[in-house]
Each structure stands twice: as structure tokens, then as C-alpha cells.
C-alpha positions as a LaTeX table, in Angstrom:
\begin{tabular}{lrrr}
\hline
Residue & $x$ (\AA) & $y$ (\AA) & $z$ (\AA) \\
\hline
Unk1 & 88.07 & 93.22 & 68.08 \\
Unk2 & 90.35 & 96.36 & 68.03 \\
Unk3 & 90.64 & 98.62 & 71.09 \\
Unk4 & 88.97 & 101.96 & 70.81 \\
Unk5 & 91.72 & 103.60 & 72.95 \\
Unk6 & 94.03 & 103.42 & 69.91 \\
Unk7 & 96.55 & 101.08 & 71.57 \\
Unk8 & 97.95 & 98.86 & 68.84 \\
Unk9 & 101.42 & 97.90 & 70.11 \\
Unk10 & 102.06 & 96.75 & 73.67 \\
Unk11 & 105.50 & 95.90 & 75.19 \\
Unk12 & 105.65 & 93.80 & 78.40 \\
Unk13 & 108.34 & 93.88 & 81.12 \\
Unk14 & 107.86 & 91.29 & 83.74 \\
Unk15 & 109.00 & 87.97 & 85.21 \\
Unk16 & 108.05 & 84.32 & 84.61 \\
Unk17 & 104.39 & 84.90 & 85.29 \\
Unk18 & 103.97 & 87.12 & 82.22 \\
Unk19 & 106.42 & 84.94 & 80.37 \\
Unk20 & 103.90 & 82.07 & 80.81 \\
Unk21 & 105.94 & 79.76 & 82.98 \\
Unk22 & 104.31 & 76.59 & 84.25 \\
Unk23 & 105.75 & 74.03 & 86.71 \\
Unk24 & 105.18 & 70.53 & 87.68 \\
Unk25 & 104.45 & 69.31 & 84.19 \\
Unk26 & 106.53 & 66.12 & 84.44 \\
Unk27 & 108.75 & 67.22 & 81.62 \\
Unk28 & 111.85 & 67.17 & 83.84 \\
Unk29 & 112.35 & 70.94 & 83.29 \\
Unk30 & 112.23 & 73.30 & 86.14 \\
Unk31 & 109.92 & 75.49 & 84.06 \\
Unk32 & 108.09 & 74.93 & 80.81 \\
Unk33 & 106.58 & 77.81 & 78.71 \\
Unk34 & 102.87 & 77.61 & 77.77 \\
Unk35 & 102.03 & 78.28 & 74.15 \\
Unk36 & 99.05 & 80.27 & 75.47 \\
Unk37 & 100.32 & 82.77 & 77.99 \\
Unk38 & 97.82 & 85.32 & 79.21 \\
Unk39 & 98.91 & 88.31 & 77.04 \\
Unk40 & 99.31 & 86.24 & 73.98 \\
Unk41 & 95.76 & 85.04 & 74.24 \\
Unk42 & 94.64 & 88.62 & 74.88 \\
Unk43 & 96.58 & 89.86 & 71.80 \\
Unk44 & 94.71 & 87.44 & 69.66 \\
Unk45 & 91.35 & 88.48 & 70.99 \\
Unk46 & 92.01 & 92.25 & 70.88 \\
Unk47 & 94.26 & 92.34 & 67.77 \\
Unk48 & 97.30 & 94.14 & 69.16 \\
Unk49 & 100.97 & 93.64 & 68.48 \\
Unk50 & 102.74 & 92.15 & 71.46 \\
Unk51 & 106.42 & 92.40 & 72.39 \\
Unk52 & 107.11 & 90.32 & 75.47 \\
Unk53 & 110.31 & 91.14 & 77.25 \\
Unk54 & 109.55 & 89.21 & 80.38 \\
Unk55 & 112.36 & 87.11 & 81.87 \\
Unk56 & 112.51 & 84.28 & 84.44 \\
Unk57 & 113.51 & 85.34 & 87.96 \\
Unk58 & 113.59 & 89.02 & 87.08 \\
Unk59 & 113.40 & 91.60 & 89.84 \\
Unk60 & 112.35 & 95.19 & 89.54 \\
Unk61 & 115.96 & 96.39 & 89.22 \\
Unk62 & 116.73 & 93.86 & 86.47 \\
Unk63 & 113.49 & 94.65 & 84.69 \\
Unk64 & 114.31 & 98.31 & 84.80 \\
Unk65 & 117.73 & 97.80 & 83.23 \\
Unk66 & 116.08 & 95.86 & 80.36 \\
Unk67 & 113.41 & 98.45 & 79.96 \\
Unk68 & 115.88 & 101.31 & 79.86 \\
Unk69 & 118.00 & 99.66 & 77.12 \\
Unk70 & 114.87 & 99.19 & 75.05 \\
Unk71 & 113.60 & 102.71 & 75.59 \\
Unk72 & 117.00 & 104.19 & 74.68 \\
Unk73 & 117.07 & 102.02 & 71.59 \\
Unk74 & 113.53 & 103.01 & 70.70 \\
Unk75 & 110.62 & 100.65 & 71.12 \\
Unk76 & 107.37 & 100.65 & 69.13 \\
Unk77 & 104.66 & 100.71 & 71.79 \\
Unk78 & 101.88 & 102.93 & 72.93 \\
Unk79 & 101.63 & 100.99 & 76.21 \\
Unk80 & 104.25 & 99.32 & 78.42 \\
Unk81 & 102.92 & 96.71 & 80.88 \\
Unk82 & 105.23 & 96.49 & 83.96 \\
Unk83 & 105.01 & 93.55 & 86.38 \\
Unk84 & 107.34 & 92.74 & 89.33 \\
Unk85 & 107.28 & 91.96 & 92.99 \\
Unk86 & 107.06 & 88.09 & 93.38 \\
Unk87 & 110.80 & 87.70 & 93.09 \\
Unk88 & 111.58 & 91.01 & 94.87 \\
Unk89 & 109.95 & 89.86 & 98.16 \\
Unk90 & 111.52 & 86.43 & 98.06 \\
Unk91 & 114.67 & 85.27 & 99.83 \\
Unk92 & 117.66 & 83.14 & 98.89 \\
Unk93 & 116.38 & 80.12 & 100.77 \\
Unk94 & 119.56 & 78.02 & 100.92 \\
Unk95 & 121.32 & 80.47 & 103.32 \\
Unk96 & 118.18 & 80.86 & 105.28 \\
Unk97 & 117.94 & 77.10 & 105.65 \\
Unk98 & 121.56 & 76.95 & 106.75 \\
Unk99 & 121.46 & 79.83 & 109.23 \\
Unk100 & 117.81 & 80.55 & 110.13 \\
Unk101 & 118.66 & 82.73 & 113.14 \\
Unk102 & 120.93 & 85.08 & 111.10 \\
Unk103 & 119.51 & 88.11 & 109.41 \\
Unk104 & 118.53 & 87.62 & 105.74 \\
Unk105 & 117.39 & 90.35 & 103.31 \\
Unk106 & 114.71 & 90.01 & 100.64 \\
Unk107 & 116.11 & 90.11 & 97.14 \\
Unk108 & 114.94 & 93.75 & 96.70 \\
Unk109 & 114.42 & 96.06 & 99.67 \\
Unk110 & 110.83 & 97.49 & 99.52 \\
Unk111 & 112.12 & 101.10 & 99.23 \\
Unk112 & 114.28 & 100.08 & 96.19 \\
Unk113 & 111.41 & 98.13 & 94.68 \\
Unk114 & 109.02 & 101.12 & 94.89 \\
Unk115 & 111.53 & 103.60 & 93.66 \\
Unk116 & 112.40 & 101.35 & 90.74 \\
Unk117 & 108.69 & 100.80 & 89.83 \\
Unk118 & 108.20 & 104.54 & 89.91 \\
Unk119 & 111.25 & 105.15 & 87.78 \\
Unk120 & 110.11 & 102.72 & 85.10 \\
Unk121 & 106.68 & 104.51 & 84.89 \\
Unk122 & 108.38 & 107.83 & 84.66 \\
Unk123 & 110.80 & 106.83 & 82.00 \\
Unk124 & 107.98 & 105.49 & 79.84 \\
Unk125 & 106.07 & 108.81 & 80.27 \\
Unk126 & 109.22 & 110.78 & 79.30 \\
Unk127 & 109.03 & 108.88 & 75.94 \\
Unk128 & 105.25 & 109.54 & 75.67 \\
Unk129 & 104.49 & 105.88 & 76.33 \\
Unk130 & 101.65 & 104.99 & 78.70 \\
Unk131 & 102.78 & 102.76 & 81.62 \\
Unk132 & 100.50 & 100.14 & 83.08 \\
Unk133 & 101.20 & 98.18 & 86.27 \\
Unk134 & 99.84 & 94.67 & 86.95 \\
Unk135 & 99.35 & 93.82 & 90.63 \\
Unk136 & 100.85 & 90.64 & 92.05 \\
Unk137 & 98.83 & 87.48 & 91.56 \\
Unk138 & 98.19 & 85.87 & 94.99 \\
Unk139 & 100.20 & 82.91 & 96.45 \\
Unk140 & 98.81 & 79.49 & 97.45 \\
Unk141 & 100.93 & 79.75 & 100.64 \\
Unk142 & 101.10 & 76.10 & 101.73 \\
Unk143 & 102.23 & 75.04 & 98.20 \\
Unk144 & 104.75 & 77.83 & 98.00 \\
Unk145 & 106.28 & 76.82 & 101.41 \\
Unk146 & 106.56 & 73.25 & 100.40 \\
Unk147 & 108.21 & 74.30 & 97.14 \\
Unk148 & 110.89 & 76.60 & 98.62 \\
Unk149 & 111.78 & 74.12 & 101.36 \\
Unk150 & 111.61 & 70.95 & 99.19 \\
Unk151 & 115.37 & 70.12 & 99.32 \\
Unk152 & 116.22 & 72.26 & 102.34 \\
Unk153 & 115.67 & 72.20 & 106.09 \\
Unk154 & 111.95 & 72.86 & 106.37 \\
Unk155 & 112.07 & 73.36 & 110.12 \\
Unk156 & 114.78 & 75.92 & 109.89 \\
Unk157 & 112.85 & 77.84 & 107.22 \\
Unk158 & 109.80 & 77.75 & 109.30 \\
Unk159 & 111.76 & 79.07 & 112.36 \\
Unk160 & 113.12 & 81.96 & 110.19 \\
Unk161 & 109.45 & 82.76 & 109.19 \\
Unk162 & 108.51 & 83.03 & 112.88 \\
Unk163 & 106.87 & 79.65 & 113.06 \\
Unk164 & 104.21 & 80.59 & 110.59 \\
Unk165 & 104.44 & 79.98 & 106.87 \\
Unk166 & 101.67 & 82.54 & 106.26 \\
Unk167 & 104.45 & 85.08 & 106.76 \\
Unk168 & 105.19 & 84.36 & 103.09 \\
Unk169 & 101.74 & 85.54 & 102.15 \\
Unk170 & 101.98 & 88.65 & 104.32 \\
Unk171 & 105.28 & 89.68 & 102.83 \\
Unk172 & 103.91 & 89.19 & 99.32 \\
Unk173 & 100.76 & 91.06 & 100.15 \\
Unk174 & 102.77 & 93.94 & 101.70 \\
Unk175 & 104.76 & 94.54 & 98.47 \\
Unk176 & 101.56 & 94.52 & 96.57 \\
Unk177 & 99.79 & 96.98 & 98.89 \\
Unk178 & 102.64 & 99.39 & 98.78 \\
Unk179 & 102.73 & 99.11 & 94.98 \\
Unk180 & 99.05 & 99.96 & 94.73 \\
Unk181 & 99.68 & 102.90 & 97.10 \\
Unk182 & 102.45 & 104.12 & 94.74 \\
Unk183 & 100.24 & 103.71 & 91.61 \\
Unk184 & 97.38 & 105.74 & 93.23 \\
Unk185 & 99.80 & 108.46 & 94.36 \\
Unk186 & 101.46 & 108.83 & 90.95 \\
Unk187 & 98.33 & 108.15 & 89.02 \\
Unk188 & 99.80 & 105.06 & 87.28 \\
Unk189 & 97.05 & 102.89 & 85.81 \\
Unk190 & 96.76 & 99.36 & 86.97 \\
Unk191 & 95.24 & 96.09 & 86.16 \\
Unk192 & 94.31 & 94.41 & 89.45 \\
Unk193 & 95.13 & 90.86 & 88.64 \\
Unk194 & 95.41 & 89.98 & 92.27 \\
Unk195 & 91.92 & 90.82 & 93.20 \\
Unk196 & 90.58 & 89.28 & 90.04 \\
Unk197 & 92.25 & 85.99 & 90.87 \\
Unk198 & 91.18 & 86.14 & 94.47 \\
Unk199 & 87.62 & 86.52 & 93.25 \\
Unk200 & 87.88 & 83.39 & 91.15 \\
Unk201 & 85.59 & 80.54 & 92.41 \\
Unk202 & 88.50 & 78.15 & 92.89 \\
Unk203 & 91.81 & 79.93 & 93.04 \\
Unk204 & 93.91 & 76.67 & 93.87 \\
Unk205 & 92.68 & 75.13 & 90.59 \\
Unk206 & 94.24 & 77.98 & 88.64 \\
Unk207 & 97.71 & 77.57 & 90.15 \\
Unk208 & 100.65 & 75.24 & 89.65 \\
Unk209 & 101.89 & 72.91 & 92.33 \\
Unk210 & 104.51 & 75.50 & 93.29 \\
Unk211 & 101.78 & 77.79 & 94.49 \\
Unk212 & 103.07 & 80.90 & 92.71 \\
Unk213 & 102.79 & 80.28 & 88.90 \\
Unk214 & 99.37 & 80.04 & 87.24 \\
Unk215 & 98.67 & 76.85 & 85.32 \\
Unk216 & 97.20 & 76.64 & 81.84 \\
Unk217 & 93.66 & 77.38 & 83.29 \\
Unk218 & 95.16 & 80.28 & 85.35 \\
Unk219 & 96.66 & 81.91 & 82.24 \\
Unk220 & 93.34 & 81.60 & 80.50 \\
Unk221 & 91.70 & 83.25 & 83.43 \\
Unk222 & 94.29 & 86.02 & 83.36 \\
Unk223 & 93.72 & 86.47 & 79.73 \\
Unk224 & 89.99 & 87.13 & 80.37 \\
Unk225 & 91.00 & 89.86 & 82.70 \\
Unk226 & 93.31 & 91.48 & 80.17 \\
Unk227 & 90.66 & 91.24 & 77.55 \\
Unk228 & 88.20 & 92.97 & 79.80 \\
Unk229 & 90.56 & 95.62 & 81.16 \\
Unk230 & 93.04 & 96.60 & 78.37 \\
Unk231 & 90.32 & 98.33 & 76.24 \\
Unk232 & 89.56 & 100.52 & 79.34 \\
Unk233 & 93.11 & 101.76 & 79.65 \\
Unk234 & 93.40 & 105.46 & 79.00 \\
Unk235 & 96.11 & 106.26 & 76.49 \\
Unk236 & 98.05 & 109.16 & 78.01 \\
Unk237 & 99.79 & 110.34 & 74.87 \\
\hline
\end{tabular}
């Protein structure tokens, strides 16, 4: 099934979620890569050529640098999918654990995050490539809290979070909300992966033990969203 919007080549700039990382497999590795990540599955169903330039741990600033290099070198794509935020709103948890009462900044200030996401979309448009932003998949907060504090002082991290690990979810949701506002304001098309996963009958069953990466079933569920939504994307150029 080919897409009627004429999009045949898609390049992807994201982090470990769009790379297809899975955790807790028992392999002994921190991460493994599924052979069936969400966009690879979608490319098979929709018959488009996929260039996946997603990188583990990438923040918006790092992703932007990678995208700019490729844009300047010339990339063969009608559509660029941009995904970031999960690493941006995270902290370096070891210093937090050591000094929970000291100030600690998120990896990317929200203003820098939004400006960088805007810049990536604008640079794509300057090259007559349509940008598409994916919203942040939701957290399973309890699992993520256990994961980040597994070898650290859990009580200290909880104190830093104001005594409520749901602060992790609120931080994550705030970055996503502000990203959605940016996309509406600048008329950047989105695929709302967050809401699609929240609407799933059993979200926890789609997520790895770390609470932030989808598992194999989660990536298949994401693929269904891509298959449904990518043909609806309006090609801008």
C-alpha cells in the first residue's frame, strides 16, 4: 500500500524510542534493539524508504546537530520525523541522589528545547522538506522511578521530587504540552503518539520494565498508529 500523499522517502531524527530500544530482556545489555521497531514495521506496510537517524540518549540539541549535518550534506526525504523530549526533561540522577537539596537542572531547559524543536522544523522547510513531530509517549511513573533510583539513594531522589514521584510524570507531560502548543502555533504537523498510547486498553502491557521504553507489543502498537496517520500527512512541498 503506497501513500497517496506522494511521500516515498522518510528520514527520522529521534532518540532510543524511535530507534527501537527495549530493556529488561535478560540479555545482560542495558538496551537491546528490536528487529521490528515501529517505523520499520510501518515502512513495510506503507512501502516507503526509511532512513532512521535516531540515537540513544539524544536530546533536542544533539538531534538538531545531527539533522543539520545531514541537511547540509543533502538528504533524500520528502518528510522528516522529529522526536525528542524524554531525555530533555530528565536529570542526571547521580548528583541528585548525592545532593538532593541542591538545585539541579534538567538536561535541556524547556525554552532551549522548544527553540530547538522549532529550529529543526524551520530548517527542514527551508530545504522544502515537510517536518512532522511525534509527541512524547507516556511514562509508567512508578516503573520509571524505580529504574532511575535502582542503584542510588531512593529516599534522596524522592525528596528532590518533593516527596511525590508523580512529579516525573508532570515534568514529562509539561514538555509534551508545550511542544504541542509550539506545533499548533507554527503549524507543524504532529502524530499524537502520546494520546494514542494513553487510549490503549492496557498501557502497562505495552511498556518495558523501565516504564519509558515500549516493549515489542508497544512498538507494534506504535506501528499501527504510524500506518494510520502517515498517509494523512499533508506534503507541504
